[in-house]
C-alpha positions as a printed Julia matrix, in Angstrom:
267×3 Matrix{Float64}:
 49.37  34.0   50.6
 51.43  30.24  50.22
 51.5   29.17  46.74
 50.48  26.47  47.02
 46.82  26.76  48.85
 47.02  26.25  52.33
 45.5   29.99  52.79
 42.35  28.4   50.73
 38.91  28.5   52.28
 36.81  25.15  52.61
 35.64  23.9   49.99
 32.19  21.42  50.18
 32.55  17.84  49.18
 31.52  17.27  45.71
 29.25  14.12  46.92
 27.5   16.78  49.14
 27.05  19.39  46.45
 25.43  17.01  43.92
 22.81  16.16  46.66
 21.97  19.42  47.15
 22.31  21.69  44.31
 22.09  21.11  40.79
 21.59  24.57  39.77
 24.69  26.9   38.49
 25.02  30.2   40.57
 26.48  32.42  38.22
 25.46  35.57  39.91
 28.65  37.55  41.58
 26.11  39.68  43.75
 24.83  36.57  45.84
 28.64  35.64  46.72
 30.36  36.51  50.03
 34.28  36.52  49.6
 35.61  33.18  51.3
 32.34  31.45  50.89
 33.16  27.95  50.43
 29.27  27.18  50.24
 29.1   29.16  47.0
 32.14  27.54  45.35
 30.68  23.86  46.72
 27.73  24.92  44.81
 29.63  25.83  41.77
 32.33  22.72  41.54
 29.15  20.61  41.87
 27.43  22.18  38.69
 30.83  21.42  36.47
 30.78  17.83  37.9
 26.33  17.37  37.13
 25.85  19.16  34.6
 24.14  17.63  31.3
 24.91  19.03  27.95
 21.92  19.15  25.22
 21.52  16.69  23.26
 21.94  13.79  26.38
 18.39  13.36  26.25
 18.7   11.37  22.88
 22.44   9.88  23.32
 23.19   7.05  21.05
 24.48   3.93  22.0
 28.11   2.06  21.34
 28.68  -1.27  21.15
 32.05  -2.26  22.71
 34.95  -4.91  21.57
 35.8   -7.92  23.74
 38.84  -5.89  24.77
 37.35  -2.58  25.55
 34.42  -4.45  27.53
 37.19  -5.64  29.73
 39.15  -2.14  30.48
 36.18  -0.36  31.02
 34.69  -3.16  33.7
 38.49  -3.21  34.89
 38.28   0.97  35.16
 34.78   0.8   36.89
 36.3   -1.32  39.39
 38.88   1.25  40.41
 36.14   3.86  40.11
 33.89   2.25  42.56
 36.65   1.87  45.51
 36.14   4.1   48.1
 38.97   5.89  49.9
 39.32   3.83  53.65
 41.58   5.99  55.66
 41.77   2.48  57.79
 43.25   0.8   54.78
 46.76   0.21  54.84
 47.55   0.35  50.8
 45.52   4.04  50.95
 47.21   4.97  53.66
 50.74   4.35  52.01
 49.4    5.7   48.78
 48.67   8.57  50.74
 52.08   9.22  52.05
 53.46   8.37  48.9
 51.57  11.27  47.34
 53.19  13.43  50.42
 56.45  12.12  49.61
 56.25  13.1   45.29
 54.97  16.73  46.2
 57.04  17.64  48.58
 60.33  15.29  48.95
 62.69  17.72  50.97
 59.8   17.91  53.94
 58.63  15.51  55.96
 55.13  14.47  56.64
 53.82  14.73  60.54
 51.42  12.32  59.85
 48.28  11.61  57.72
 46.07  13.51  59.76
 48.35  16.98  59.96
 48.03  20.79  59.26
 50.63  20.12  56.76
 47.94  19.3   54.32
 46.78  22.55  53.48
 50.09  22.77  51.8
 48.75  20.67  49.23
 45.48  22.37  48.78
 43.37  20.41  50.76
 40.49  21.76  53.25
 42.07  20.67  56.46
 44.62  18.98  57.84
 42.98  15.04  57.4
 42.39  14.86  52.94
 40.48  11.42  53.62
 37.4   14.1   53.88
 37.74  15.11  50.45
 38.41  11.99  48.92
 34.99  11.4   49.39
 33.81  13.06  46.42
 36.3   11.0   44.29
 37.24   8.11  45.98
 40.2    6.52  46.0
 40.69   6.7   41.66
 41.57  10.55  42.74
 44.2   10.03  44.86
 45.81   7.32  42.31
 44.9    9.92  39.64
 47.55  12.92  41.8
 50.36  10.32  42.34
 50.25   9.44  38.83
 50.68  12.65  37.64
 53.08  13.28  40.74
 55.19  10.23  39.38
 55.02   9.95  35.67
 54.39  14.08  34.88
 56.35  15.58  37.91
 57.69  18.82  36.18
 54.11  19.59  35.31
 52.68  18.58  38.86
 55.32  20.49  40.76
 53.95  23.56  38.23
 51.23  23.37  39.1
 51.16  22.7   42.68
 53.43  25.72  43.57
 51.71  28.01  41.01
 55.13  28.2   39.15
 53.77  29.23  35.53
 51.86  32.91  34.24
 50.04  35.83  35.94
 48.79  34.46  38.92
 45.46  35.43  40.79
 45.24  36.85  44.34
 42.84  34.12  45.1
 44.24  30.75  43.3
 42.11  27.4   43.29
 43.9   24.83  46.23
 45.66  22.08  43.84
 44.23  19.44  45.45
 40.55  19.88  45.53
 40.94  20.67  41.81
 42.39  17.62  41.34
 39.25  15.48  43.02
 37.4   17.54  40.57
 38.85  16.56  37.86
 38.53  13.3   38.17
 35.18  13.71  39.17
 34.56  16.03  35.68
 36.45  13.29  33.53
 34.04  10.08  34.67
 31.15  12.23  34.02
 32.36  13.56  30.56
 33.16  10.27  29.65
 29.79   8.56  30.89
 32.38   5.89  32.25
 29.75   4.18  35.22
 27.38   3.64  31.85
 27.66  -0.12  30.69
 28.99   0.59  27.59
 29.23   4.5   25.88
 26.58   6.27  25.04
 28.3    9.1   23.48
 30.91   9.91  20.69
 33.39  11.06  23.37
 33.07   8.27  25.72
 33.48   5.85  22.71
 36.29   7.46  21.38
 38.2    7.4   25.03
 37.32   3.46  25.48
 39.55   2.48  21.73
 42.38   4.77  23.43
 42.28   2.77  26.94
 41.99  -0.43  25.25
 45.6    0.67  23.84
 46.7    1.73  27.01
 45.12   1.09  30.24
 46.71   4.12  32.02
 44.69   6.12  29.6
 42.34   7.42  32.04
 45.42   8.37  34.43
 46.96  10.07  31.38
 44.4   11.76  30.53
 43.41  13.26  33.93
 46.98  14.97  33.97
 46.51  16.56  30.1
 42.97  17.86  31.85
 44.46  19.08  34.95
 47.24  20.88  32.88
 44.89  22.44  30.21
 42.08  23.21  33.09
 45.38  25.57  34.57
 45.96  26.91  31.17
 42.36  27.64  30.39
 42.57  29.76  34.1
 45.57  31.68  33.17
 44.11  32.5   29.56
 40.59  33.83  31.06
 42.64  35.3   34.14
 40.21  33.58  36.31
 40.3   33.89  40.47
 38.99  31.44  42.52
 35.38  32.62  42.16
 35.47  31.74  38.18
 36.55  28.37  38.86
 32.79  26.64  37.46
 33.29  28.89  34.47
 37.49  27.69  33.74
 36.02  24.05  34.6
 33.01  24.25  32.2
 35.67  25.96  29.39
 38.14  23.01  29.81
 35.83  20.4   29.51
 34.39  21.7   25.98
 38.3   21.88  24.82
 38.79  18.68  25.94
 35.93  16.71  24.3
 36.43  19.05  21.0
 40.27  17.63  20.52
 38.7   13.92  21.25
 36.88  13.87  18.6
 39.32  15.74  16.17
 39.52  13.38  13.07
 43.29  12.82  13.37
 43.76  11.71  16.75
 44.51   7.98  17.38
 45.67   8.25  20.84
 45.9   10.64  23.77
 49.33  11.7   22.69
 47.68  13.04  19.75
 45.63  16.0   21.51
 46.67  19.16  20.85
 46.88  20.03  25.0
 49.19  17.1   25.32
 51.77  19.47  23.93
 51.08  21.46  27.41
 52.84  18.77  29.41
 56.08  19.47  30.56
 58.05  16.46  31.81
């Protein structure tokens, strides 16, 4: 199998799966190897799924400043990927171009794709779930973290799995995880971790883009430490998100650079 996911089966959009399915599937005995259904079903629970407690979240009230990121993030957030769009279309090349700078790209609509992780050869089908924040979200890791990226898109680091989760796709659903986590289409906060992350992205407004690559990183450590295949990918993306909002709300961190998984970036 290529290291770096082109081997990977399908995998449904995440915009798809929260339509459908809001119910986790933890049973092995109802999944088929290769079924992408059953891992659409399980990404989408990660990305939907309500902690206890929601029910009675609390309400922040937000500093001239922060007000201003966060409508400033929410723009970005709400921009949809346009394969028709020339400044997606370079970003999307540009993306091609930090991954994988010693082979050139056929074109944006290619088999070459699956390289990357993606379900076929034309990723403007998987953007969907994201939008376009997810592909700006890859290419700044690609760019600013590209020791870690080029880890983790080739599968360079631990004991790896027969059956590895496509890079890519993973990286949609991150991004998708971290604006639920964070409650960040909400007007203002309405929990301790989403108020927390708006002081640290009024300090720096690549915050969110920061983040996303400390998540991505610690999601692939959390899957090496539970030696997870492809199948336990729901259960790796549940774990990572409970790390993640744990060291946010640590009493001694003052920025992102303070977490305890930034450490697991390797530039």
């Amino acid at each position: 199998m290529d290291d770096r996911g082109g081997s990977f089966v399908a995998v449904r959009r995440i915009s798809q799966g929260l339509e459908r399915d809001t119910t986790c599937h933890s049973n092995s005995a109802e999944v088929v190897a290769g079924s992408a259904a059953w891992l659409g079903r399980g990404l989408s629970c990660v990305c939907a799924q309500r902690r206890e407690g929601d029910a009675s979240r609390l309400s922040f009230d937000l500093t001239p400043a922060q007000e201003e990121c966060l409508q400033r993030l929410q723009s970005r957030i709400d921009v949809a990927y346009d394969s028709s769009i020339p400044e997606h279309q370079e970003a999307l090349k540009a993306l091609w171009n930090a991954a994988f700078p010693e082979e050139e790209l056929c074109g944006l609509i290619s088999e070459q794709w699956k390289e990357m992780g993606w379900q076929g050869k034309d990723p403007s089908t998987d953007f969907r779930g994201g939008g376009f924040i997810s592909l700006e979200n890859l290419l700044y890791f690609a760019r600013n973290v590209p020791k870690s990226f080029q880890e983790l898109l080739r599968k360079q680091e631990g004991d790896r799995s027969v059956w590895e989760y496509p890079f890519a796709v993973a990286g949609v659903n991150i991004t998708f995880m971290l604006i639920q986590m964070l409650d960040l289409e909400a007007v203002k906060p309405r929990t301790m971790v989403g108020a927390t992350f708006l002081k640290f992205l009024a300090e720096n407004e690549s915050a969110f883009d920061l983040l996303y690559c400390i998540t991505f990183k610690l999601m692939d450590h959390q899957w090496l430490s539970m030696r997870a295949s492809y199948m336990d990918f729901n259960a790796v993306m549940k774990s990572t998100r409970r790390q993640l909002e744990r060291e946010l709300l640590l009493e001694d961190i003052s920025r992102l650079e303070d977490l305890p998984s930034y450490g697991l970036l390797a530039r």
